[in-house]
JSON list of C-alpha atoms in Angstrom, two decimals:
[
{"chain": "A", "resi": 1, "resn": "UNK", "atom": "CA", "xyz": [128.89, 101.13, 106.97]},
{"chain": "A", "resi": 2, "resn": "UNK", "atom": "CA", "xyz": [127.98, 104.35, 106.05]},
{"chain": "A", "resi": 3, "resn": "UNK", "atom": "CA", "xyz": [126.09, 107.08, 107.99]},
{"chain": "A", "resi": 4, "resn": "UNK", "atom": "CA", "xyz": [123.69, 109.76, 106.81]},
{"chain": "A", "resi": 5, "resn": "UNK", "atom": "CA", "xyz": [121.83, 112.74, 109.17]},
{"chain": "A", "resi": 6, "resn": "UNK", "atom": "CA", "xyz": [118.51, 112.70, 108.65]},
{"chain": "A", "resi": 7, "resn": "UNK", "atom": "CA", "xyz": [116.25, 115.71, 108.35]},
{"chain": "A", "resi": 8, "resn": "UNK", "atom": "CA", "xyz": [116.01, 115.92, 112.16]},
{"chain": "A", "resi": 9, "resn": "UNK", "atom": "CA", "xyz": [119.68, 115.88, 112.80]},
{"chain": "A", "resi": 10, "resn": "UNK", "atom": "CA", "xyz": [119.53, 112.18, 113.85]},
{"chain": "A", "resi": 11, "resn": "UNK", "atom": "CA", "xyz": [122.75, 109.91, 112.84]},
{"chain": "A", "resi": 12, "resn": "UNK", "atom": "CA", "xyz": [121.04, 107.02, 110.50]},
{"chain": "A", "resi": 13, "resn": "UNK", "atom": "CA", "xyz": [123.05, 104.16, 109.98]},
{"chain": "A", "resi": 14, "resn": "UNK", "atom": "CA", "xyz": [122.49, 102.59, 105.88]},
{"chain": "A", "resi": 15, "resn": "UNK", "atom": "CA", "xyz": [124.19, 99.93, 106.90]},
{"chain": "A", "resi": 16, "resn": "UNK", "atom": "CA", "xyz": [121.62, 98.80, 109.32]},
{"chain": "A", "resi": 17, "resn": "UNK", "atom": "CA", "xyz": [119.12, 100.18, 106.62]},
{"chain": "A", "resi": 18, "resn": "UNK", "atom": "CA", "xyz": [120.45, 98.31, 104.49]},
{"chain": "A", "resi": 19, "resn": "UNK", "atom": "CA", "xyz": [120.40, 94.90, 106.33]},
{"chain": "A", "resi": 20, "resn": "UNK", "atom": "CA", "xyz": [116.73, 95.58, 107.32]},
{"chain": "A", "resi": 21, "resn": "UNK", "atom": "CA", "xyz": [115.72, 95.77, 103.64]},
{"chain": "A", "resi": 22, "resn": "UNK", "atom": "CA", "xyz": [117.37, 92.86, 103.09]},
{"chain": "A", "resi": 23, "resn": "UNK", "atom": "CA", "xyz": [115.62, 91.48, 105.76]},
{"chain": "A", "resi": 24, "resn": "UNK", "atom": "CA", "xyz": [112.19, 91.92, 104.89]},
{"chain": "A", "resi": 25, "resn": "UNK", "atom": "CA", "xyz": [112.92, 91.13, 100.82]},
{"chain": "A", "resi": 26, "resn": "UNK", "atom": "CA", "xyz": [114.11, 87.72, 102.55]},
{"chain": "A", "resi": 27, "resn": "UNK", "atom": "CA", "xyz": [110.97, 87.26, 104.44]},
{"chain": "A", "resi": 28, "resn": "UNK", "atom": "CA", "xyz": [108.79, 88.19, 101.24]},
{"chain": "A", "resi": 29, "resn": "UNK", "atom": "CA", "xyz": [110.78, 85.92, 99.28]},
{"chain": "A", "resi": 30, "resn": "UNK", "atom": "CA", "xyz": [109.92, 83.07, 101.47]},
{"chain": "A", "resi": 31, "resn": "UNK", "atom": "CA", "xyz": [106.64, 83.40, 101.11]},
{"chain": "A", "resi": 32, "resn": "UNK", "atom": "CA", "xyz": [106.23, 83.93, 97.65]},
{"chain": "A", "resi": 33, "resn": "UNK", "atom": "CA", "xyz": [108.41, 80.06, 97.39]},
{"chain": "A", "resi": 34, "resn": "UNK", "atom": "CA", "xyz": [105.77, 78.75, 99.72]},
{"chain": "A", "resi": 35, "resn": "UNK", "atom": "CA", "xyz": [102.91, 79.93, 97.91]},
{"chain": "A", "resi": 36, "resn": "UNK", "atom": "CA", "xyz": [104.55, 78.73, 94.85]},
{"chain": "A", "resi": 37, "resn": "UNK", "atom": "CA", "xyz": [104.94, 75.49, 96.01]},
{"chain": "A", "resi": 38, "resn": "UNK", "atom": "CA", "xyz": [101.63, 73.72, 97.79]},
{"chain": "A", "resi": 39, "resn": "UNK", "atom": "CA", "xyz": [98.21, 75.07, 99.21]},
{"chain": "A", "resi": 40, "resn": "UNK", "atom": "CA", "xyz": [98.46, 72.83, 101.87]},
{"chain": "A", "resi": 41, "resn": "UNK", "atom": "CA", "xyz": [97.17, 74.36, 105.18]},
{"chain": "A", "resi": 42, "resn": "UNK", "atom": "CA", "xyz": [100.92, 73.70, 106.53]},
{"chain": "A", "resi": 43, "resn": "UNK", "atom": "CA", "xyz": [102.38, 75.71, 104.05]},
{"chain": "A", "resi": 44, "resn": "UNK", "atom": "CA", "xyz": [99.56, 78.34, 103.99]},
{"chain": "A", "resi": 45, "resn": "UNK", "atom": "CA", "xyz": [100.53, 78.76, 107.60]},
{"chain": "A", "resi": 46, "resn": "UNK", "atom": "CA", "xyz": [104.17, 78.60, 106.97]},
{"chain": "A", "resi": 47, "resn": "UNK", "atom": "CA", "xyz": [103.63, 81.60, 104.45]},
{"chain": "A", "resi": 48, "resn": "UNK", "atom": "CA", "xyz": [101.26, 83.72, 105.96]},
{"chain": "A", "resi": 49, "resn": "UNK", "atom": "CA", "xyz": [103.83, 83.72, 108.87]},
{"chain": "A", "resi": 50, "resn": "UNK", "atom": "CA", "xyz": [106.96, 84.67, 106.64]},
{"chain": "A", "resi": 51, "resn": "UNK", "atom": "CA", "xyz": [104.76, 86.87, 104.95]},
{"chain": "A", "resi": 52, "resn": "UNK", "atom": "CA", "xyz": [103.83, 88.50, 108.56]},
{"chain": "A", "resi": 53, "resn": "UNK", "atom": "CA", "xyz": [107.66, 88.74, 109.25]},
{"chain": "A", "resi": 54, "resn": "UNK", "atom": "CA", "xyz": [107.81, 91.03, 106.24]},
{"chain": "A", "resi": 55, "resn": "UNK", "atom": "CA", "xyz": [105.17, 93.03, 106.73]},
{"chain": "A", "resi": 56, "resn": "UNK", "atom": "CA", "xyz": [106.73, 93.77, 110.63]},
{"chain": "A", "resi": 57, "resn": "UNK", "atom": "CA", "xyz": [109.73, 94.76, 108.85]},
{"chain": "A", "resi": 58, "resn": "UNK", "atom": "CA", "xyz": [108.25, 96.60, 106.54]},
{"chain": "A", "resi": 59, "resn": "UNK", "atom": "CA", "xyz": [106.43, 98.45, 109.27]},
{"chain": "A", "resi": 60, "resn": "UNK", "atom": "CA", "xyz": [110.12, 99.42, 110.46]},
{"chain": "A", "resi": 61, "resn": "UNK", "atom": "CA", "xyz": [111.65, 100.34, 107.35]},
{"chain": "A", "resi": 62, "resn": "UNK", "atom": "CA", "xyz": [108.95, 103.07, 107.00]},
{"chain": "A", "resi": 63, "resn": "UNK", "atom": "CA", "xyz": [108.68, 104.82, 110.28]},
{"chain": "A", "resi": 64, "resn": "UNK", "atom": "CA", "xyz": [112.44, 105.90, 108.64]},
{"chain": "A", "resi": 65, "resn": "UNK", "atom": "CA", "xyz": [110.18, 108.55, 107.23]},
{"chain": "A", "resi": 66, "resn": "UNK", "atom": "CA", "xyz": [111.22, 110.68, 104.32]},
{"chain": "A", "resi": 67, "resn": "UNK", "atom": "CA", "xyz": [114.91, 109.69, 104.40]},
{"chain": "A", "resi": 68, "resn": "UNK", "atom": "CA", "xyz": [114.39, 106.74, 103.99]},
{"chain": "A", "resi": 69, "resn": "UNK", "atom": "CA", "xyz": [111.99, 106.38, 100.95]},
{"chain": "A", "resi": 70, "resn": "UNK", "atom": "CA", "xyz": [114.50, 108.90, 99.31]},
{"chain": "A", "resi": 71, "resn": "UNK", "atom": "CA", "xyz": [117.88, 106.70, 100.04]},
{"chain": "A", "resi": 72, "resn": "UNK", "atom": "CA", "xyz": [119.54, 105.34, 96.92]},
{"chain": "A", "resi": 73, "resn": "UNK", "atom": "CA", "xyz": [118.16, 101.89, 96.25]},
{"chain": "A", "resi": 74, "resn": "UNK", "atom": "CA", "xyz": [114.62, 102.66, 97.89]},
{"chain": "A", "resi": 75, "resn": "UNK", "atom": "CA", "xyz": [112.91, 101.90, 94.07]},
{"chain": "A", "resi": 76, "resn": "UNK", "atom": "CA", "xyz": [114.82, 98.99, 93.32]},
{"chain": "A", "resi": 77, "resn": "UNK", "atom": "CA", "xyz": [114.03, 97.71, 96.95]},
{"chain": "A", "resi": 78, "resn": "UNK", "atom": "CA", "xyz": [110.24, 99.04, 96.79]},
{"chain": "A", "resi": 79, "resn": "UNK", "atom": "CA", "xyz": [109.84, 97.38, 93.45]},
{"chain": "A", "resi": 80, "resn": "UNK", "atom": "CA", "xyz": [110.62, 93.71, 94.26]},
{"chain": "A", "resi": 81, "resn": "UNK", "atom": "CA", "xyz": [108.76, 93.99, 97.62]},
{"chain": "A", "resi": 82, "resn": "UNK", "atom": "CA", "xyz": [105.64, 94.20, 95.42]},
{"chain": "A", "resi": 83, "resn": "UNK", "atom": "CA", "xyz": [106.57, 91.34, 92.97]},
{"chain": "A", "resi": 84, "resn": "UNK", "atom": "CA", "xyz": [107.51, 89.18, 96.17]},
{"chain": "A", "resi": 85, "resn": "UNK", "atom": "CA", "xyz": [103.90, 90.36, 97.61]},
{"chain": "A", "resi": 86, "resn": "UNK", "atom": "CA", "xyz": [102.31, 90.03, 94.37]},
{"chain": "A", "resi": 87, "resn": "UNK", "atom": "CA", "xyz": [103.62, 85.78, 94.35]},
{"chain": "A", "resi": 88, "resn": "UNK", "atom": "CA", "xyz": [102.60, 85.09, 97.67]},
{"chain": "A", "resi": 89, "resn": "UNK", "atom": "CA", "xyz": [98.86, 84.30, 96.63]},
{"chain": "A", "resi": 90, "resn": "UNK", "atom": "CA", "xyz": [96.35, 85.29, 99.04]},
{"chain": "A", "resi": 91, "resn": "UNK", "atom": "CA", "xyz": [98.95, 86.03, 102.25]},
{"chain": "A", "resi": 92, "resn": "UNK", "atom": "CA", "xyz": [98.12, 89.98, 102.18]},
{"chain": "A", "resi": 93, "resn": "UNK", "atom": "CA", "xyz": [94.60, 88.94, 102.33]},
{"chain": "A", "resi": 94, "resn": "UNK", "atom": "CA", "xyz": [95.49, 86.92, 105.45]},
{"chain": "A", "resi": 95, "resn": "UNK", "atom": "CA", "xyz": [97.04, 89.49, 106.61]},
{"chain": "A", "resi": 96, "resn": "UNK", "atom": "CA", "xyz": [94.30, 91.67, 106.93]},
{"chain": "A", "resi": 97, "resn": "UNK", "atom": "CA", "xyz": [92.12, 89.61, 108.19]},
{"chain": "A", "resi": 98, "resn": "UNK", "atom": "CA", "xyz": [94.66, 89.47, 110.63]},
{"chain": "A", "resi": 99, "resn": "UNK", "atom": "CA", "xyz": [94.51, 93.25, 111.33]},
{"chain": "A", "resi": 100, "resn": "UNK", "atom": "CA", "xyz": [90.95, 92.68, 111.98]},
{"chain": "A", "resi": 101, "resn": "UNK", "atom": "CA", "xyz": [91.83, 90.07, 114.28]},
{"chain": "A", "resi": 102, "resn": "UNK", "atom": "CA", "xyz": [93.66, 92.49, 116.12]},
{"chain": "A", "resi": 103, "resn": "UNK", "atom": "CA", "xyz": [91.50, 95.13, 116.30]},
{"chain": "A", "resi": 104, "resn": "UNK", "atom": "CA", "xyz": [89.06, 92.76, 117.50]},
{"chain": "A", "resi": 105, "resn": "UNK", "atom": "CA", "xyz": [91.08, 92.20, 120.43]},
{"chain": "A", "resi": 106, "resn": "UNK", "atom": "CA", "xyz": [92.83, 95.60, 120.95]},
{"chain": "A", "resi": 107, "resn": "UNK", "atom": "CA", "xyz": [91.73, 96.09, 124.49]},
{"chain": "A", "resi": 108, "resn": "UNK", "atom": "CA", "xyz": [92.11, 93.37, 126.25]},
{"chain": "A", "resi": 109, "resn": "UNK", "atom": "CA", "xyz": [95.53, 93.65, 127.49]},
{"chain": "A", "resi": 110, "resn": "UNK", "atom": "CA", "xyz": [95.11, 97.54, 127.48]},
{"chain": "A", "resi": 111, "resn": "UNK", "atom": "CA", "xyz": [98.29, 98.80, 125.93]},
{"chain": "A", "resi": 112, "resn": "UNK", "atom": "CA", "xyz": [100.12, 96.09, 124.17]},
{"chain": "A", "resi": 113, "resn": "UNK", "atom": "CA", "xyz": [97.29, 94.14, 122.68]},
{"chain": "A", "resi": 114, "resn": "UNK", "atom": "CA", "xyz": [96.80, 97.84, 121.64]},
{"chain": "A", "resi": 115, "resn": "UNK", "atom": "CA", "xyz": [100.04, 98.30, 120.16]},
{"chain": "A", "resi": 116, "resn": "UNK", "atom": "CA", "xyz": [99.58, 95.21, 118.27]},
{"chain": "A", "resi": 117, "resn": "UNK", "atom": "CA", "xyz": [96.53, 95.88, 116.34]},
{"chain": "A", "resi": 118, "resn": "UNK", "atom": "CA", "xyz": [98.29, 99.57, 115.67]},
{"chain": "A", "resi": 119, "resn": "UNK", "atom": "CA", "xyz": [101.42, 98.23, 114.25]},
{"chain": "A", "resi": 120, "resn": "UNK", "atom": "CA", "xyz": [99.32, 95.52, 111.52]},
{"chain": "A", "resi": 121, "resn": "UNK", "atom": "CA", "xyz": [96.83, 98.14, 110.30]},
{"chain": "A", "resi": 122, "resn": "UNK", "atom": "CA", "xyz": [100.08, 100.87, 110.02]},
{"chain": "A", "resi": 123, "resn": "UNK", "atom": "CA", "xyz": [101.85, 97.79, 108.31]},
{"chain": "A", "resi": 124, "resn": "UNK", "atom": "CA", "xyz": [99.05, 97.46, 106.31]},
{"chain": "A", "resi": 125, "resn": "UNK", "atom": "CA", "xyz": [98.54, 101.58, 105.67]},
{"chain": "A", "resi": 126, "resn": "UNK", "atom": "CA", "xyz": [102.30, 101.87, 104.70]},
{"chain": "A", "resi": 127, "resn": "UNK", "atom": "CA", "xyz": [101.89, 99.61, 102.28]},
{"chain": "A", "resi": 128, "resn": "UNK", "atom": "CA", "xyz": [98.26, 100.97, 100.96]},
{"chain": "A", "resi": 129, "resn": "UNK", "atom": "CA", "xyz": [100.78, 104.40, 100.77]},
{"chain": "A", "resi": 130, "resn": "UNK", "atom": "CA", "xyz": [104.10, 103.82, 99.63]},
{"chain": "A", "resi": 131, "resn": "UNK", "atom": "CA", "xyz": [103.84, 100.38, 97.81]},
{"chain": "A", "resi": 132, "resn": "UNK", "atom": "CA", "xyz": [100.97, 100.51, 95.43]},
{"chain": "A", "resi": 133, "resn": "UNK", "atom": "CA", "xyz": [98.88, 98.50, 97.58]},
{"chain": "A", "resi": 134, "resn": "UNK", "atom": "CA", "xyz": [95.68, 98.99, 96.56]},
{"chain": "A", "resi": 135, "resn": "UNK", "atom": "CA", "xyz": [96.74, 97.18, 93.12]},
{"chain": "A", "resi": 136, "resn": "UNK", "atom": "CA", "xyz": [98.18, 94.40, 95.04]},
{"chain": "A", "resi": 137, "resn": "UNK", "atom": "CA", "xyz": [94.71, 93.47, 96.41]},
{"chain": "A", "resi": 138, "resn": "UNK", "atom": "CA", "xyz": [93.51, 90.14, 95.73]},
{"chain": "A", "resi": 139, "resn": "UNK", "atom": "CA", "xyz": [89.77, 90.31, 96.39]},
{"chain": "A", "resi": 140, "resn": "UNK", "atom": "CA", "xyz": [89.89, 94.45, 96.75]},
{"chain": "A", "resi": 141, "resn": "UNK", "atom": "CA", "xyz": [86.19, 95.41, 97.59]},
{"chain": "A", "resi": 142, "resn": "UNK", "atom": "CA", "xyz": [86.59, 92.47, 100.57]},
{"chain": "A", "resi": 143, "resn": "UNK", "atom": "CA", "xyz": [90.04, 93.46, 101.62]},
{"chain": "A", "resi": 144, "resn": "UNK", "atom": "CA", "xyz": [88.81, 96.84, 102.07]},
{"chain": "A", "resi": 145, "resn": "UNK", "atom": "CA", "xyz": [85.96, 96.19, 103.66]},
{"chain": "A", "resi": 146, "resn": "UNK", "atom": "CA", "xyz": [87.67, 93.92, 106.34]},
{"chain": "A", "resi": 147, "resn": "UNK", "atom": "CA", "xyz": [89.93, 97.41, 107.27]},
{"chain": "A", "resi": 148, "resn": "UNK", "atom": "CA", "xyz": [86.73, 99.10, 107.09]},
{"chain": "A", "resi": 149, "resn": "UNK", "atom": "CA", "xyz": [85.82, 97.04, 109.97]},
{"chain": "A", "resi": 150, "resn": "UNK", "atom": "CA", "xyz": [89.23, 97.05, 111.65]},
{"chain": "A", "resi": 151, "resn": "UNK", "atom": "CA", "xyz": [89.03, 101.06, 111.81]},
{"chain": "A", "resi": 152, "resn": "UNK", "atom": "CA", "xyz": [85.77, 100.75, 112.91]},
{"chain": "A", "resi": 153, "resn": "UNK", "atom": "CA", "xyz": [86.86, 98.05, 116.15]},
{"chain": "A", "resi": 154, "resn": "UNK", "atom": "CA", "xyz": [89.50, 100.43, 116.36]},
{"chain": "A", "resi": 155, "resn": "UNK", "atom": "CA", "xyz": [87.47, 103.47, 117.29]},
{"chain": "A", "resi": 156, "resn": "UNK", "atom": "CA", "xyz": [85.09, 101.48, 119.56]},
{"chain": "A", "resi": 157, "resn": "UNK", "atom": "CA", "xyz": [87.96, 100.32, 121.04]},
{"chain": "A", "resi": 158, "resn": "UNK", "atom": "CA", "xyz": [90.00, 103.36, 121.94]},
{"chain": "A", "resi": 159, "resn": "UNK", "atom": "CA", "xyz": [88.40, 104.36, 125.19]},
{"chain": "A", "resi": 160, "resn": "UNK", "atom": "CA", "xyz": [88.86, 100.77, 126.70]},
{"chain": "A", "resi": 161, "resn": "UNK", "atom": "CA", "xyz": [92.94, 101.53, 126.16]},
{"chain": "A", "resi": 162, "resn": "UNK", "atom": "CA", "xyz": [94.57, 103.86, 128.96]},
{"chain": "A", "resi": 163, "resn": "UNK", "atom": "CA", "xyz": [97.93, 104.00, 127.87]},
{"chain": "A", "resi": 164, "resn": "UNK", "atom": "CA", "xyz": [100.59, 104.26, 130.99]},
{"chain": "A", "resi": 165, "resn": "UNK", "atom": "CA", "xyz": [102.53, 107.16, 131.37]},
{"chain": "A", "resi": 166, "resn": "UNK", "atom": "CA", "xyz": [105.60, 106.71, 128.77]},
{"chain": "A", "resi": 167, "resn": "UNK", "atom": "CA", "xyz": [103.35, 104.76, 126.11]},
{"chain": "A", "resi": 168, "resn": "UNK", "atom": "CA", "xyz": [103.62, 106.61, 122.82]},
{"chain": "A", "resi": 169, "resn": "UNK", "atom": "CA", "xyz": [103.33, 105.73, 119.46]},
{"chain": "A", "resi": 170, "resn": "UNK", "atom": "CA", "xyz": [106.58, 104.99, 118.00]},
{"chain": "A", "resi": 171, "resn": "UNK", "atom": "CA", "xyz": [109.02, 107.53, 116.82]},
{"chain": "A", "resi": 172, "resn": "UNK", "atom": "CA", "xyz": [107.75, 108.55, 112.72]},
{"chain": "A", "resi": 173, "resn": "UNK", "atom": "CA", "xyz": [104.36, 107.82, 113.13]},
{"chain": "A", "resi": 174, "resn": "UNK", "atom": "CA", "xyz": [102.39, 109.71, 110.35]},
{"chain": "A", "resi": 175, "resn": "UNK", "atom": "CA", "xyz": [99.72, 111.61, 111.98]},
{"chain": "A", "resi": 176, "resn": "UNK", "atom": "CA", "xyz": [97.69, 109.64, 108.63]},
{"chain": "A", "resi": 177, "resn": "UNK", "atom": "CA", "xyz": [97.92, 106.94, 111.18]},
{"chain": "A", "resi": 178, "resn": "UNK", "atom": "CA", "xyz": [94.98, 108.24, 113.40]},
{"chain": "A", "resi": 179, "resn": "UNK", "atom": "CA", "xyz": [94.58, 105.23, 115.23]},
{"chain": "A", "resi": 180, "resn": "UNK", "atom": "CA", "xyz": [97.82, 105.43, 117.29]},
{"chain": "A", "resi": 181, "resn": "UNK", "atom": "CA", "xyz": [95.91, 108.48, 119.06]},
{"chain": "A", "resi": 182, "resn": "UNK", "atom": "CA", "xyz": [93.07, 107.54, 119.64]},
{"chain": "A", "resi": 183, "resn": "UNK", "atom": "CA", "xyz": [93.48, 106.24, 123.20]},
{"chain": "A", "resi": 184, "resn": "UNK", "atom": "CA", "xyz": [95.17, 109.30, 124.09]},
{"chain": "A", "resi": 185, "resn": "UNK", "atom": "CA", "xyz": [92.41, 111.26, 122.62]},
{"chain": "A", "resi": 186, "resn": "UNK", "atom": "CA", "xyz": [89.77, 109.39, 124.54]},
{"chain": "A", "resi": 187, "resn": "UNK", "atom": "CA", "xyz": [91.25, 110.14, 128.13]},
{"chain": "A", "resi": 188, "resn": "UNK", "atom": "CA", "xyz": [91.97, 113.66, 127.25]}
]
């Protein structure tokens, strides 16, 4: 396993990189197979839940910031991660309708139902940024209007959400990602 120091100083294990890429190219694979074989609402399920399992470790592979998108084997591993998102039919559209979901219910729970609805629409926004995204849309006028509305939920949102002493957005959070600071915003 090999180490690298980041930009920051910080010790980042490729190894670990490495088995998290793997990781979510497993979890996009699997739903790309499901898609291709049935539209029943089992599968669609099954899918949409593999595909979700990508997208959460796709959410982690980026907050690895700069160093990461420039480590040898970031193309390669950027490039099948759209073919496997490309196969699996309508599952990114599920997903955002997911991230509307979410942001429906962001402030119920205060922070973690907060956190929740952060880390889908930054899934979501990572991929929008560093995969092509916007070409990977399905149905793209109703995909982006259903984060349209998600931002919007979002913003209403934000001054239901007191975030406890300690709660921060998680470490390589693009400031792009305005909806991580909004609560903090609010009660400032």
């Amino acid at each position: 396993m090999g180490f690298y120091i980041g930009e920051g100083g910080e010790e980042l294990d490729l190894g670990a990189r490495a088995k998290q890429l793997g990781s979510a190219i497993d979890d996009f694979g699997r739903a790309a197979e499901i898609a291709a074989a049935s539209d029943a609402d089992d599968m669609v399920q099954l899918r949409d839940r593999a595909f979700a399992d990508g997208m959460s470790e796709l959410f982690s592979i980026c907050l690895g910031g700069a160093e990461v998108r420039s480590a040898t084997g970031w193309s390669d591993f950027r490039n099948r991660v759209i073919t496997l998102i490309g196969a699996s039919g309508w599952a990114l559209t599920n997903y955002i309708d997911d991230t509307l979901d979410s942001a429906l219910h962001s402030a119920l729970e205060e922070w973690d139902s907060w956190e929740i609805a952060c880390r889908f629409r930054s899934a979501v926004q990572f991929l929008l940024d560093e995969f092509g995204g916007s070409e990977l849309l399905i149905s793209p006028d109703y995909e982006k209007q259903m984060l349209a509305e998600a931002d919007a939920k979002l913003r209403a949102q934000a001054s239901l959400v007191s975030p406890q002493p300690g709660e921060r957005p998680p470490a390589g959070i693009p400031d792009s990602h305005w909806w991580w600071f909004l609560p903090s915003s609010q009660t400032q």
